[in-house]
PDB file of C-alpha atoms and ligand atoms in Angstrom:
ATOM      1  CA  MET A 170       0.000   0.000   0.000  1.00  0.00           C
ATOM      2  CA  THR A 171       1.262   3.486  -0.796  1.00  0.00           C
ATOM      3  CA  ILE A 172       0.598   5.654   2.209  1.00  0.00           C
ATOM      4  CA  PRO A 173      -0.091   9.364   1.703  1.00  0.00           C
ATOM      5  CA  SER A 174       2.651  11.597   3.123  1.00  0.00           C
ATOM      6  CA  ASN A 175       0.297  13.476   5.385  1.00  0.00           C
ATOM      7  CA  SER A 176       2.647  15.202   7.800  1.00  0.00           C
ATOM      8  CA  ALA A 177       4.154  18.182   6.005  1.00  0.00           C
ATOM      9  CA  GLU A 178       2.055  18.408   2.866  1.00  0.00           C
ATOM     10  CA  THR A 179      -1.501  18.099   4.097  1.00  0.00           C
ATOM     11  CA  SER A 180      -3.154  21.419   4.781  1.00  0.00           C
ATOM     12  CA  THR A 181      -4.722  22.091   8.148  1.00  0.00           C
ATOM     13  CA  SER A 182      -8.165  22.160   6.582  1.00  0.00           C
ATOM     14  CA  ALA A 183      -7.689  18.764   4.888  1.00  0.00           C
ATOM     15  CA  ALA A 184      -6.559  17.288   8.211  1.00  0.00           C
ATOM     16  CA  ALA A 185      -9.577  18.846   9.928  1.00  0.00           C
ATOM     17  CA  SER A 186     -11.883  17.364   7.270  1.00  0.00           C
ATOM     18  CA  ARG A 187     -10.309  13.945   7.702  1.00  0.00           C
ATOM     19  CA  ASP A 188     -11.047  14.028  11.419  1.00  0.00           C
ATOM     20  CA  VAL A 189     -14.779  14.370  10.753  1.00  0.00           C
ATOM     21  CA  THR A 190     -14.966  12.122   7.678  1.00  0.00           C
ATOM     22  CA  ALA A 191     -15.884   8.440   7.591  1.00  0.00           C
ATOM     23  CA  VAL A 192     -15.959   5.937   4.751  1.00  0.00           C
ATOM     24  CA  VAL A 193     -18.633   3.247   4.787  1.00  0.00           C
ATOM     25  CA  VAL A 194     -17.642   0.209   2.717  1.00  0.00           C
ATOM     26  CA  VAL A 195     -20.593  -2.015   1.847  1.00  0.00           C
ATOM     27  CA  ALA A 196     -19.458  -5.601   1.391  1.00  0.00           C
ATOM     28  CA  ALA A 197     -22.482  -7.647   2.475  1.00  0.00           C
ATOM     29  CA  GLY A 198     -23.681  -8.705  -0.976  1.00  0.00           C
ATOM     30  CA  SER A 199     -23.960 -12.344  -1.988  1.00  0.00           C
ATOM     31  CA  GLY A 200     -22.067 -11.976  -5.258  1.00  0.00           C
ATOM     32  CA  GLU A 201     -24.277 -14.515  -7.001  1.00  0.00           C
ATOM     33  CA  ARG A 202     -23.608 -13.050 -10.447  1.00  0.00           C
ATOM     34  CA  LEU A 203     -19.891 -13.698 -10.025  1.00  0.00           C
ATOM     35  CA  GLY A 204     -20.633 -17.403  -9.617  1.00  0.00           C
ATOM     36  CA  TYR A 205     -17.961 -18.225  -7.002  1.00  0.00           C
ATOM     37  CA  GLY A 206     -20.401 -19.638  -4.442  1.00  0.00           C
ATOM     38  CA  MET A 207     -19.142 -17.209  -1.792  1.00  0.00           C
ATOM     39  CA  PRO A 208     -19.724 -13.557  -0.873  1.00  0.00           C
ATOM     40  CA  LYS A 209     -18.143 -11.337  -3.520  1.00  0.00           C
ATOM     41  CA  ALA A 210     -15.989  -9.543  -0.945  1.00  0.00           C
ATOM     42  CA  LYS A 211     -14.087 -12.797  -0.372  1.00  0.00           C
ATOM     43  CA  VAL A 212     -13.438 -13.651  -4.002  1.00  0.00           C
ATOM     44  CA  PRO A 213      -9.707 -13.603  -4.790  1.00  0.00           C
ATOM     45  CA  LEU A 214      -8.442 -10.847  -7.083  1.00  0.00           C
ATOM     46  CA  ALA A 215      -4.737 -11.101  -7.977  1.00  0.00           C
ATOM     47  CA  GLY A 216      -4.229 -13.295  -4.912  1.00  0.00           C
ATOM     48  CA  GLU A 217      -6.118 -11.248  -2.315  1.00  0.00           C
ATOM     49  CA  ALA A 218      -9.759 -10.802  -1.407  1.00  0.00           C
ATOM     50  CA  ILE A 219     -11.729  -8.110  -3.243  1.00  0.00           C
ATOM     51  CA  LEU A 220     -12.463  -6.508   0.155  1.00  0.00           C
ATOM     52  CA  THR A 221      -8.747  -6.215   0.983  1.00  0.00           C
ATOM     53  CA  HIS A 222      -8.124  -4.311  -2.255  1.00  0.00           C
ATOM     54  CA  ALA A 223     -11.085  -2.033  -1.551  1.00  0.00           C
ATOM     55  CA  LEU A 224      -9.968  -1.269   2.028  1.00  0.00           C
ATOM     56  CA  ARG A 225      -6.381  -0.558   0.937  1.00  0.00           C
ATOM     57  CA  GLY A 226      -7.692   1.906  -1.613  1.00  0.00           C
ATOM     58  CA  VAL A 227      -9.719   3.712   1.051  1.00  0.00           C
ATOM     59  CA  ALA A 228      -6.765   3.880   3.459  1.00  0.00           C
ATOM     60  CA  ALA A 229      -4.362   5.010   0.740  1.00  0.00           C
ATOM     61  CA  ALA A 230      -6.663   7.923  -0.121  1.00  0.00           C
ATOM     62  CA  GLY A 231      -6.118   9.231   3.426  1.00  0.00           C
ATOM     63  CA  ILE A 232      -9.351  11.229   3.563  1.00  0.00           C
ATOM     64  CA  ALA A 233     -11.068   9.599   6.562  1.00  0.00           C
ATOM     65  CA  SER A 234     -10.388   8.940  10.228  1.00  0.00           C
ATOM     66  CA  GLN A 235     -12.821   6.004  10.369  1.00  0.00           C
ATOM     67  CA  ILE A 236     -13.875   3.160   8.104  1.00  0.00           C
ATOM     68  CA  CYS A 237     -17.010   1.135   8.825  1.00  0.00           C
ATOM     69  CA  VAL A 238     -17.450  -2.068   6.834  1.00  0.00           C
ATOM     70  CA  ALA A 239     -20.832  -3.790   6.369  1.00  0.00           C
ATOM     71  CA  LEU A 240     -20.210  -7.545   6.176  1.00  0.00           C
ATOM     72  CA  PRO A 241     -22.451 -10.550   5.519  1.00  0.00           C
ATOM     73  CA  ARG A 242     -24.086 -11.441   8.841  1.00  0.00           C
ATOM     74  CA  GLY A 243     -21.937 -13.828  10.891  1.00  0.00           C
ATOM     75  CA  ASP A 244     -19.129 -14.164   8.323  1.00  0.00           C
ATOM     76  CA  VAL A 245     -16.091 -15.020  10.448  1.00  0.00           C
ATOM     77  CA  GLN A 246     -13.540 -15.027   7.620  1.00  0.00           C
ATOM     78  CA  LEU A 247     -14.384 -11.492   6.535  1.00  0.00           C
ATOM     79  CA  ARG A 248     -14.195 -10.304  10.141  1.00  0.00           C
ATOM     80  CA  GLU A 249     -10.730 -11.820  10.354  1.00  0.00           C
ATOM     81  CA  LEU A 250      -9.835 -10.104   7.098  1.00  0.00           C
ATOM     82  CA  CYS A 251     -10.906  -6.743   8.582  1.00  0.00           C
ATOM     83  CA  ASP A 252      -8.826  -7.460  11.689  1.00  0.00           C
ATOM     84  CA  ALA A 253      -5.795  -8.265   9.522  1.00  0.00           C
ATOM     85  CA  PHE A 254      -6.325  -5.021   7.594  1.00  0.00           C
ATOM     86  CA  THR A 255      -6.560  -3.076  10.863  1.00  0.00           C
ATOM     87  CA  ALA A 256      -3.231  -4.560  11.974  1.00  0.00           C
ATOM     88  CA  GLU A 257      -1.674  -3.792   8.570  1.00  0.00           C
ATOM     89  CA  ILE A 258      -2.603  -0.113   8.546  1.00  0.00           C
ATOM     90  CA  GLY A 259      -1.796   0.218  12.253  1.00  0.00           C
ATOM     91  CA  ALA A 260       1.752  -0.966  11.520  1.00  0.00           C
ATOM     92  CA  GLU A 261       2.108   1.346   8.510  1.00  0.00           C
ATOM     93  CA  LEU A 262       0.288   4.469   9.645  1.00  0.00           C
ATOM     94  CA  GLY A 263       0.519   4.432  13.434  1.00  0.00           C
ATOM     95  CA  ASP A 264      -1.593   7.239  14.928  1.00  0.00           C
ATOM     96  CA  MET A 265      -2.707   8.287  11.439  1.00  0.00           C
ATOM     97  CA  ALA A 266      -4.415   4.943  10.788  1.00  0.00           C
ATOM     98  CA  PRO A 267      -8.191   5.216  10.405  1.00  0.00           C
ATOM     99  CA  HIS A 268     -10.311   3.524  13.065  1.00  0.00           C
ATOM    100  CA  VAL A 269     -11.842   0.380  11.496  1.00  0.00           C
ATOM    101  CA  THR A 270     -15.121  -1.140  12.649  1.00  0.00           C
ATOM    102  CA  PHE A 271     -17.608  -3.537  11.090  1.00  0.00           C
ATOM    103  CA  VAL A 272     -21.326  -4.172  11.293  1.00  0.00           C
ATOM    104  CA  ASP A 273     -23.683  -6.870  10.024  1.00  0.00           C
ATOM    105  CA  GLY A 274     -25.111  -5.870   6.658  1.00  0.00           C
ATOM    106  CA  GLY A 275     -28.775  -6.245   5.751  1.00  0.00           C
ATOM    107  CA  SER A 276     -30.810  -7.928   3.053  1.00  0.00           C
ATOM    108  CA  THR A 277     -30.564  -4.936   0.684  1.00  0.00           C
ATOM    109  CA  ARG A 278     -27.681  -2.597  -0.037  1.00  0.00           C
ATOM    110  CA  SER A 279     -29.618   0.271   1.566  1.00  0.00           C
ATOM    111  CA  ASP A 280     -30.091  -1.797   4.739  1.00  0.00           C
ATOM    112  CA  SER A 281     -26.344  -2.398   4.839  1.00  0.00           C
ATOM    113  CA  VAL A 282     -25.633   1.321   4.407  1.00  0.00           C
ATOM    114  CA  ARG A 283     -28.128   2.199   7.179  1.00  0.00           C
ATOM    115  CA  SER A 284     -26.514  -0.253   9.623  1.00  0.00           C
ATOM    116  CA  ALA A 285     -23.086   1.255   8.981  1.00  0.00           C
ATOM    117  CA  LEU A 286     -24.313   4.865   9.218  1.00  0.00           C
ATOM    118  CA  ASN A 287     -25.790   4.118  12.631  1.00  0.00           C
ATOM    119  CA  ALA A 288     -22.394   2.857  13.814  1.00  0.00           C
ATOM    120  CA  LEU A 289     -20.400   5.989  12.942  1.00  0.00           C
ATOM    121  CA  ARG A 290     -18.739   7.948  15.733  1.00  0.00           C
ATOM    122  CA  ASP A 291     -20.329  11.064  17.207  1.00  0.00           C
ATOM    123  CA  GLY A 292     -18.955  14.175  15.550  1.00  0.00           C
ATOM    124  CA  THR A 293     -18.818  12.646  12.060  1.00  0.00           C
ATOM    125  CA  ARG A 294     -19.744  15.326   9.542  1.00  0.00           C
ATOM    126  CA  TYR A 295     -19.080  13.727   6.152  1.00  0.00           C
ATOM    127  CA  VAL A 296     -19.454  10.174   4.938  1.00  0.00           C
ATOM    128  CA  LEU A 297     -18.369   8.535   1.700  1.00  0.00           C
ATOM    129  CA  VAL A 298     -20.294   5.363   0.859  1.00  0.00           C
ATOM    130  CA  HIS A 299     -18.250   2.949  -1.226  1.00  0.00           C
ATOM    131  CA  ASP A 300     -19.016  -0.429  -2.807  1.00  0.00           C
ATOM    132  CA  ALA A 301     -16.379  -3.045  -1.955  1.00  0.00           C
ATOM    133  CA  ALA A 302     -17.136  -4.328  -5.447  1.00  0.00           C
ATOM    134  CA  ARG A 303     -15.445  -1.177  -6.846  1.00  0.00           C
ATOM    135  CA  ALA A 304     -12.215  -2.409  -5.342  1.00  0.00           C
ATOM    136  CA  LEU A 305      -9.880  -0.510  -7.680  1.00  0.00           C
ATOM    137  CA  ALA A 306     -11.347   2.993  -7.345  1.00  0.00           C
ATOM    138  CA  PRO A 307      -8.331   5.314  -7.571  1.00  0.00           C
ATOM    139  CA  GLU A 308      -7.286   7.686  -4.802  1.00  0.00           C
ATOM    140  CA  ALA A 309      -7.906  10.648  -7.095  1.00  0.00           C
ATOM    141  CA  VAL A 310     -11.644   9.915  -7.113  1.00  0.00           C
ATOM    142  CA  PHE A 311     -11.823   9.872  -3.304  1.00  0.00           C
ATOM    143  CA  HIS A 312      -9.976  13.192  -3.310  1.00  0.00           C
ATOM    144  CA  ARG A 313     -12.330  14.781  -5.864  1.00  0.00           C
ATOM    145  CA  VAL A 314     -15.397  13.719  -3.885  1.00  0.00           C
ATOM    146  CA  ALA A 315     -13.925  14.852  -0.543  1.00  0.00           C
ATOM    147  CA  ALA A 316     -12.845  18.195  -2.024  1.00  0.00           C
ATOM    148  CA  ALA A 317     -16.334  18.899  -3.385  1.00  0.00           C
ATOM    149  CA  LEU A 318     -17.835  18.121   0.037  1.00  0.00           C
ATOM    150  CA  ALA A 319     -15.324  20.446   1.692  1.00  0.00           C
ATOM    151  CA  SER A 320     -16.370  23.134  -0.825  1.00  0.00           C
ATOM    152  CA  GLY A 321     -19.935  22.996   0.450  1.00  0.00           C
ATOM    153  CA  GLY A 322     -21.582  20.136  -1.482  1.00  0.00           C
ATOM    154  CA  LYS A 323     -24.120  18.125   0.519  1.00  0.00           C
ATOM    155  CA  ALA A 324     -24.023  15.246  -1.955  1.00  0.00           C
ATOM    156  CA  VAL A 325     -21.263  14.470  -4.450  1.00  0.00           C
ATOM    157  CA  ILE A 326     -21.000  11.504  -6.787  1.00  0.00           C
ATOM    158  CA  PRO A 327     -18.327  10.357  -9.239  1.00  0.00           C
ATOM    159  CA  ALA A 328     -19.667   9.860 -12.758  1.00  0.00           C
ATOM    160  CA  LEU A 329     -18.479   9.136 -16.275  1.00  0.00           C
ATOM    161  CA  PRO A 330     -20.007  10.011 -19.647  1.00  0.00           C
ATOM    162  CA  VAL A 331     -21.876   7.110 -21.245  1.00  0.00           C
ATOM    163  CA  VAL A 332     -20.363   5.706 -24.430  1.00  0.00           C
ATOM    164  CA  ASP A 333     -23.313   3.539 -25.499  1.00  0.00           C
ATOM    165  CA  THR A 334     -26.591   4.901 -26.770  1.00  0.00           C
ATOM    166  CA  VAL A 335     -29.157   4.127 -24.043  1.00  0.00           C
ATOM    167  CA  LYS A 336     -32.791   3.272 -24.831  1.00  0.00           C
ATOM    168  CA  THR A 337     -35.831   2.560 -22.712  1.00  0.00           C
ATOM    169  CA  VAL A 338     -37.786  -0.602 -23.519  1.00  0.00           C
ATOM    170  CA  THR A 339     -40.910  -2.449 -22.525  1.00  0.00           C
ATOM    171  CA  ARG A 340     -41.678  -6.170 -22.746  1.00  0.00           C
ATOM    172  CA  THR A 341     -43.631  -7.078 -25.845  1.00  0.00           C
ATOM    173  CA  GLU A 342     -46.908  -8.941 -25.601  1.00  0.00           C
ATOM    174  CA  GLY A 343     -49.228 -10.683 -28.014  1.00  0.00           C
ATOM    175  CA  GLU A 344     -48.208 -10.789 -31.679  1.00  0.00           C
ATOM    176  CA  GLU A 345     -45.207  -8.501 -31.227  1.00  0.00           C
ATOM    177  CA  ALA A 346     -43.691 -10.992 -28.799  1.00  0.00           C
ATOM    178  CA  SER A 347     -43.194 -13.391 -31.702  1.00  0.00           C
ATOM    179  CA  ILE A 348     -40.827 -10.821 -33.286  1.00  0.00           C
ATOM    180  CA  ALA A 349     -38.671  -9.937 -30.260  1.00  0.00           C
ATOM    181  CA  PRO A 350     -39.016  -9.928 -26.454  1.00  0.00           C
ATOM    182  CA  GLU A 351     -38.744  -6.143 -26.043  1.00  0.00           C
ATOM    183  CA  LEU A 352     -39.945  -2.999 -27.810  1.00  0.00           C
ATOM    184  CA  VAL A 353     -38.035   0.303 -27.736  1.00  0.00           C
ATOM    185  CA  THR A 354     -40.001   3.152 -26.162  1.00  0.00           C
ATOM    186  CA  GLY A 355     -37.439   5.953 -26.377  1.00  0.00           C
ATOM    187  CA  THR A 356     -33.845   7.096 -26.666  1.00  0.00           C
ATOM    188  CA  ALA A 357     -32.277   9.082 -23.834  1.00  0.00           C
ATOM    189  CA  PRO A 358     -30.115  12.065 -24.935  1.00  0.00           C
ATOM    190  CA  ARG A 359     -26.631  10.640 -24.452  1.00  0.00           C
ATOM    191  CA  GLU A 360     -24.841  13.905 -23.715  1.00  0.00           C
ATOM    192  CA  GLN A 361     -26.960  14.281 -20.562  1.00  0.00           C
ATOM    193  CA  LEU A 362     -26.374  10.730 -19.318  1.00  0.00           C
ATOM    194  CA  ARG A 363     -23.728   9.692 -16.805  1.00  0.00           C
ATOM    195  CA  ALA A 364     -22.740   6.290 -15.450  1.00  0.00           C
ATOM    196  CA  VAL A 365     -22.523   6.706 -11.702  1.00  0.00           C
ATOM    197  CA  GLN A 366     -19.966   5.083  -9.410  1.00  0.00           C
ATOM    198  CA  THR A 367     -18.848   5.090  -5.797  1.00  0.00           C
ATOM    199  CA  PRO A 368     -17.493   6.477  -3.465  1.00  0.00           C
ATOM    200  CA  GLN A 369     -20.515   8.773  -3.124  1.00  0.00           C
ATOM    201  CA  GLY A 370     -19.985  11.525  -0.570  1.00  0.00           C
ATOM    202  CA  PHE A 371     -22.580  13.183   1.660  1.00  0.00           C
ATOM    203  CA  GLU A 372     -23.046  15.485   4.554  1.00  0.00           C
ATOM    204  CA  LEU A 373     -23.908  12.810   7.136  1.00  0.00           C
ATOM    205  CA  SER A 374     -27.039  14.574   8.411  1.00  0.00           C
ATOM    206  CA  THR A 375     -28.414  14.762   4.846  1.00  0.00           C
ATOM    207  CA  LEU A 376     -27.787  11.084   4.139  1.00  0.00           C
ATOM    208  CA  LEU A 377     -29.311  10.026   7.465  1.00  0.00           C
ATOM    209  CA  GLN A 378     -32.417  12.067   6.655  1.00  0.00           C
ATOM    210  CA  ALA A 379     -32.610  10.452   3.194  1.00  0.00           C
ATOM    211  CA  HIS A 380     -32.311   6.952   4.641  1.00  0.00           C
ATOM    212  CA  GLU A 381     -34.894   7.672   7.341  1.00  0.00           C
ATOM    213  CA  ALA A 382     -37.336   8.655   4.602  1.00  0.00           C
ATOM    214  CA  ALA A 383     -36.573   5.384   2.764  1.00  0.00           C
ATOM    215  CA  ALA A 384     -37.018   3.180   5.833  1.00  0.00           C
ATOM    216  CA  GLY A 385     -40.779   3.111   5.184  1.00  0.00           C
ATOM    217  CA  PHE A 386     -40.469   1.988   1.550  1.00  0.00           C
ATOM    218  CA  ASP A 387     -42.276  -1.183   0.452  1.00  0.00           C
ATOM    219  CA  ASP A 388     -40.312  -4.009  -1.228  1.00  0.00           C
ATOM    220  CA  ALA A 389     -40.816  -2.689  -4.758  1.00  0.00           C
ATOM    221  CA  GLN A 390     -39.697   0.816  -3.791  1.00  0.00           C
ATOM    222  CA  SER A 391     -36.676  -0.573  -1.911  1.00  0.00           C
ATOM    223  CA  ALA A 392     -35.667  -2.709  -4.884  1.00  0.00           C
ATOM    224  CA  ALA A 393     -35.721   0.392  -7.088  1.00  0.00           C
ATOM    225  CA  VAL A 394     -33.135   2.163  -4.917  1.00  0.00           C
ATOM    226  CA  THR A 395     -29.787   1.434  -6.575  1.00  0.00           C
ATOM    227  CA  ASP A 396     -27.627   4.106  -4.982  1.00  0.00           C
ATOM    228  CA  ASP A 397     -27.602   6.550  -2.075  1.00  0.00           C
ATOM    229  CA  ALA A 398     -27.673   9.667  -4.241  1.00  0.00           C
ATOM    230  CA  MET A 399     -31.143   8.635  -5.463  1.00  0.00           C
ATOM    231  CA  LEU A 400     -32.493   8.944  -1.927  1.00  0.00           C
ATOM    232  CA  VAL A 401     -30.939  12.370  -1.514  1.00  0.00           C
ATOM    233  CA  GLU A 402     -32.412  13.471  -4.869  1.00  0.00           C
ATOM    234  CA  MET A 403     -35.833  12.486  -3.503  1.00  0.00           C
ATOM    235  CA  LEU A 404     -35.310  15.000  -0.671  1.00  0.00           C
ATOM    236  CA  GLY A 405     -34.744  17.715  -3.280  1.00  0.00           C
ATOM    237  CA  VAL A 406     -31.144  18.261  -2.185  1.00  0.00           C
ATOM    238  CA  PRO A 407     -28.744  19.081  -5.087  1.00  0.00           C
ATOM    239  CA  VAL A 408     -26.409  16.235  -6.006  1.00  0.00           C
ATOM    240  CA  HIS A 409     -23.121  17.300  -7.609  1.00  0.00           C
ATOM    241  CA  ALA A 410     -21.078  15.160  -9.981  1.00  0.00           C
ATOM    242  CA  VAL A 411     -17.278  14.993 -10.249  1.00  0.00           C
ATOM    243  CA  ARG A 412     -15.245  12.925 -12.684  1.00  0.00           C
ATOM    244  CA  GLY A 413     -15.162   9.214 -11.925  1.00  0.00           C
ATOM    245  CA  ALA A 414     -12.657   6.709 -13.315  1.00  0.00           C
ATOM    246  CA  SER A 415     -12.875   3.724 -15.612  1.00  0.00           C
ATOM    247  CA  GLN A 416     -10.786   1.688 -13.138  1.00  0.00           C
ATOM    248  CA  SER A 417     -13.647   2.030 -10.636  1.00  0.00           C
ATOM    249  CA  LEU A 418     -15.546  -0.692 -12.493  1.00  0.00           C
ATOM    250  CA  LYS A 419     -18.003  -2.624 -10.321  1.00  0.00           C
ATOM    251  CA  ILE A 420     -16.807  -6.221 -10.245  1.00  0.00           C
ATOM    252  CA  THR A 421     -20.043  -8.045 -10.938  1.00  0.00           C
ATOM    253  CA  THR A 422     -19.490 -10.712 -13.600  1.00  0.00           C
ATOM    254  CA  PRO A 423     -16.591 -13.108 -14.352  1.00  0.00           C
ATOM    255  CA  LEU A 424     -15.548 -10.773 -17.195  1.00  0.00           C
ATOM    256  CA  ASP A 425     -15.238  -7.857 -14.729  1.00  0.00           C
ATOM    257  CA  LEU A 426     -12.948  -9.988 -12.594  1.00  0.00           C
ATOM    258  CA  ILE A 427     -10.704 -10.676 -15.594  1.00  0.00           C
ATOM    259  CA  LEU A 428     -10.595  -6.947 -16.377  1.00  0.00           C
ATOM    260  CA  ALA A 429      -9.754  -6.075 -12.769  1.00  0.00           C
ATOM    261  CA  GLU A 430      -6.968  -8.674 -12.693  1.00  0.00           C
ATOM    262  CA  GLY A 431      -5.628  -7.190 -15.917  1.00  0.00           C
ATOM    263  CA  LEU A 432      -5.644  -3.687 -14.420  1.00  0.00           C
ATOM    264  CA  LEU A 433      -3.864  -4.805 -11.257  1.00  0.00           C
ATOM    265  CA  GLU A 434      -1.284  -7.020 -12.869  1.00  0.00           C
ATOM    266  CA  GLY A 435      -0.693  -4.930 -15.978  1.00  0.00           C
ATOM    267  CA  PRO A 436       2.483  -2.877 -16.396  1.00  0.00           C
ATOM    268  CA  LEU A 437       0.932   0.448 -15.467  1.00  0.00           C
ATOM    269  CA  GLY A 438      -0.126   0.040 -11.814  1.00  0.00           C
ATOM    270  CA  MET A 439      -3.578   1.302 -12.688  1.00  0.00           C
ATOM    271  CA  ARG A 440      -4.792   2.288  -9.223  1.00  0.00           C
ATOM    272  CA  PHE A 441      -2.577   5.342  -9.262  1.00  0.00           C
ATOM    273  CA  ILE A 442      -3.461   6.560 -12.718  1.00  0.00           C
ATOM    274  CA  GLU A 443      -6.319   9.002 -13.201  1.00  0.00           C
ATOM    275  CA  GLY A 444      -9.187   7.636 -15.289  1.00  0.00           C
TER     276      GLY A 444
HETATM  277  O1  C5P B 169     -25.527  -6.005  -5.599  1.00  0.00           O
HETATM  278  P1  C5P B 169     -24.723  -4.821  -6.023  1.00  0.00           P
HETATM  279  O2  C5P B 169     -23.680  -5.189  -7.048  1.00  0.00           O
HETATM  280  O3  C5P B 169     -25.488  -3.608  -6.370  1.00  0.00           O
HETATM  281  O4  C5P B 169     -23.888  -4.457  -4.717  1.00  0.00           O
HETATM  282  C1  C5P B 169     -23.118  -3.280  -4.631  1.00  0.00           C
HETATM  283  C2  C5P B 169     -22.370  -3.301  -3.299  1.00  0.00           C
HETATM  284  O5  C5P B 169     -23.316  -3.340  -2.238  1.00  0.00           O
HETATM  285  C3  C5P B 169     -21.438  -4.509  -3.138  1.00  0.00           C
HETATM  286  O6  C5P B 169     -20.184  -4.083  -2.642  1.00  0.00           O
HETATM  287  C4  C5P B 169     -22.189  -5.394  -2.154  1.00  0.00           C
HETATM  288  O7  C5P B 169     -21.343  -6.155  -1.320  1.00  0.00           O
HETATM  289  C5  C5P B 169     -22.975  -4.377  -1.336  1.00  0.00           C
HETATM  290  N1  C5P B 169     -24.200  -4.959  -0.771  1.00  0.00           N
HETATM  291  C6  C5P B 169     -24.374  -4.971   0.622  1.00  0.00           C
HETATM  292  N2  C5P B 169     -25.504  -5.524   1.169  1.00  0.00           N
HETATM  293  C7  C5P B 169     -26.448  -6.077   0.380  1.00  0.00           C
HETATM  294  C8  C5P B 169     -26.314  -6.048  -1.029  1.00  0.00           C
HETATM  295  C9  C5P B 169     -25.175  -5.474  -1.580  1.00  0.00           C
HETATM  296  O8  C5P B 169     -23.483  -4.505   1.351  1.00  0.00           O
HETATM  297  N3  C5P B 169     -27.520  -6.629   0.962  1.00  0.00           N
END
């Protein structure tokens, strides 16, 4: 892990922000689509668990004084992995090491986020919510999100322009179903579309309010919530977008795992290159 040289170079305001900033890492998903028969966070990527890569990336960014990890309920191995990570950063960073805790995740991603938010220390002002599945998110993205929060944003997400043309569809019925299973209903204007990633940063009080509002959602509404920014949008709070990175791909399918391995083991050391 490359540790940020915080002592002389970090400004007083960045250090003050770090003291009141937490990163929540959600790692409680089943990872069924990856097909390994184990939680995705445990799946090996270039010899180490996906979660280990994700946690190292968070620590290397140096923007937070605490990290709270949502793990699959009762998973002993992942708890041990978090303990090993705590020892690793303690040895490397000493007093500057972020405080690491973990909580049991829930049955949906939002439930996992809520559990972790409730476990943050008093005095936390900002939180970045990060998918363990985006294990190779570069430090630069954490910095862009944290900087926009420090500039007054209540919600900041990393995003990339979309390269594909995106259409809306509906399932075909009756005679049309014999032609094809879906019918196109429209084409979204591509220049306005963005593919959204994590870490997503928030003023903690705003995100807590957004999650409180979502706690009463029925199953269909809950299933429709695919990121935290969506909940904040529902409150009418502005959500700002900074540049994401292609390396922040969400490892979801076996092909994603091959791509991530290629990024890590390629000649360029991709984590430290801006996307
Ligand atoms: O399922 P999806 O790919 O959207 O998951 C995104 C992230 O949310 C993953 O890192 C996964 O571990 C996490 N997650 C969670 N709790 C769940 C479902 C997903 O922490 N119940």
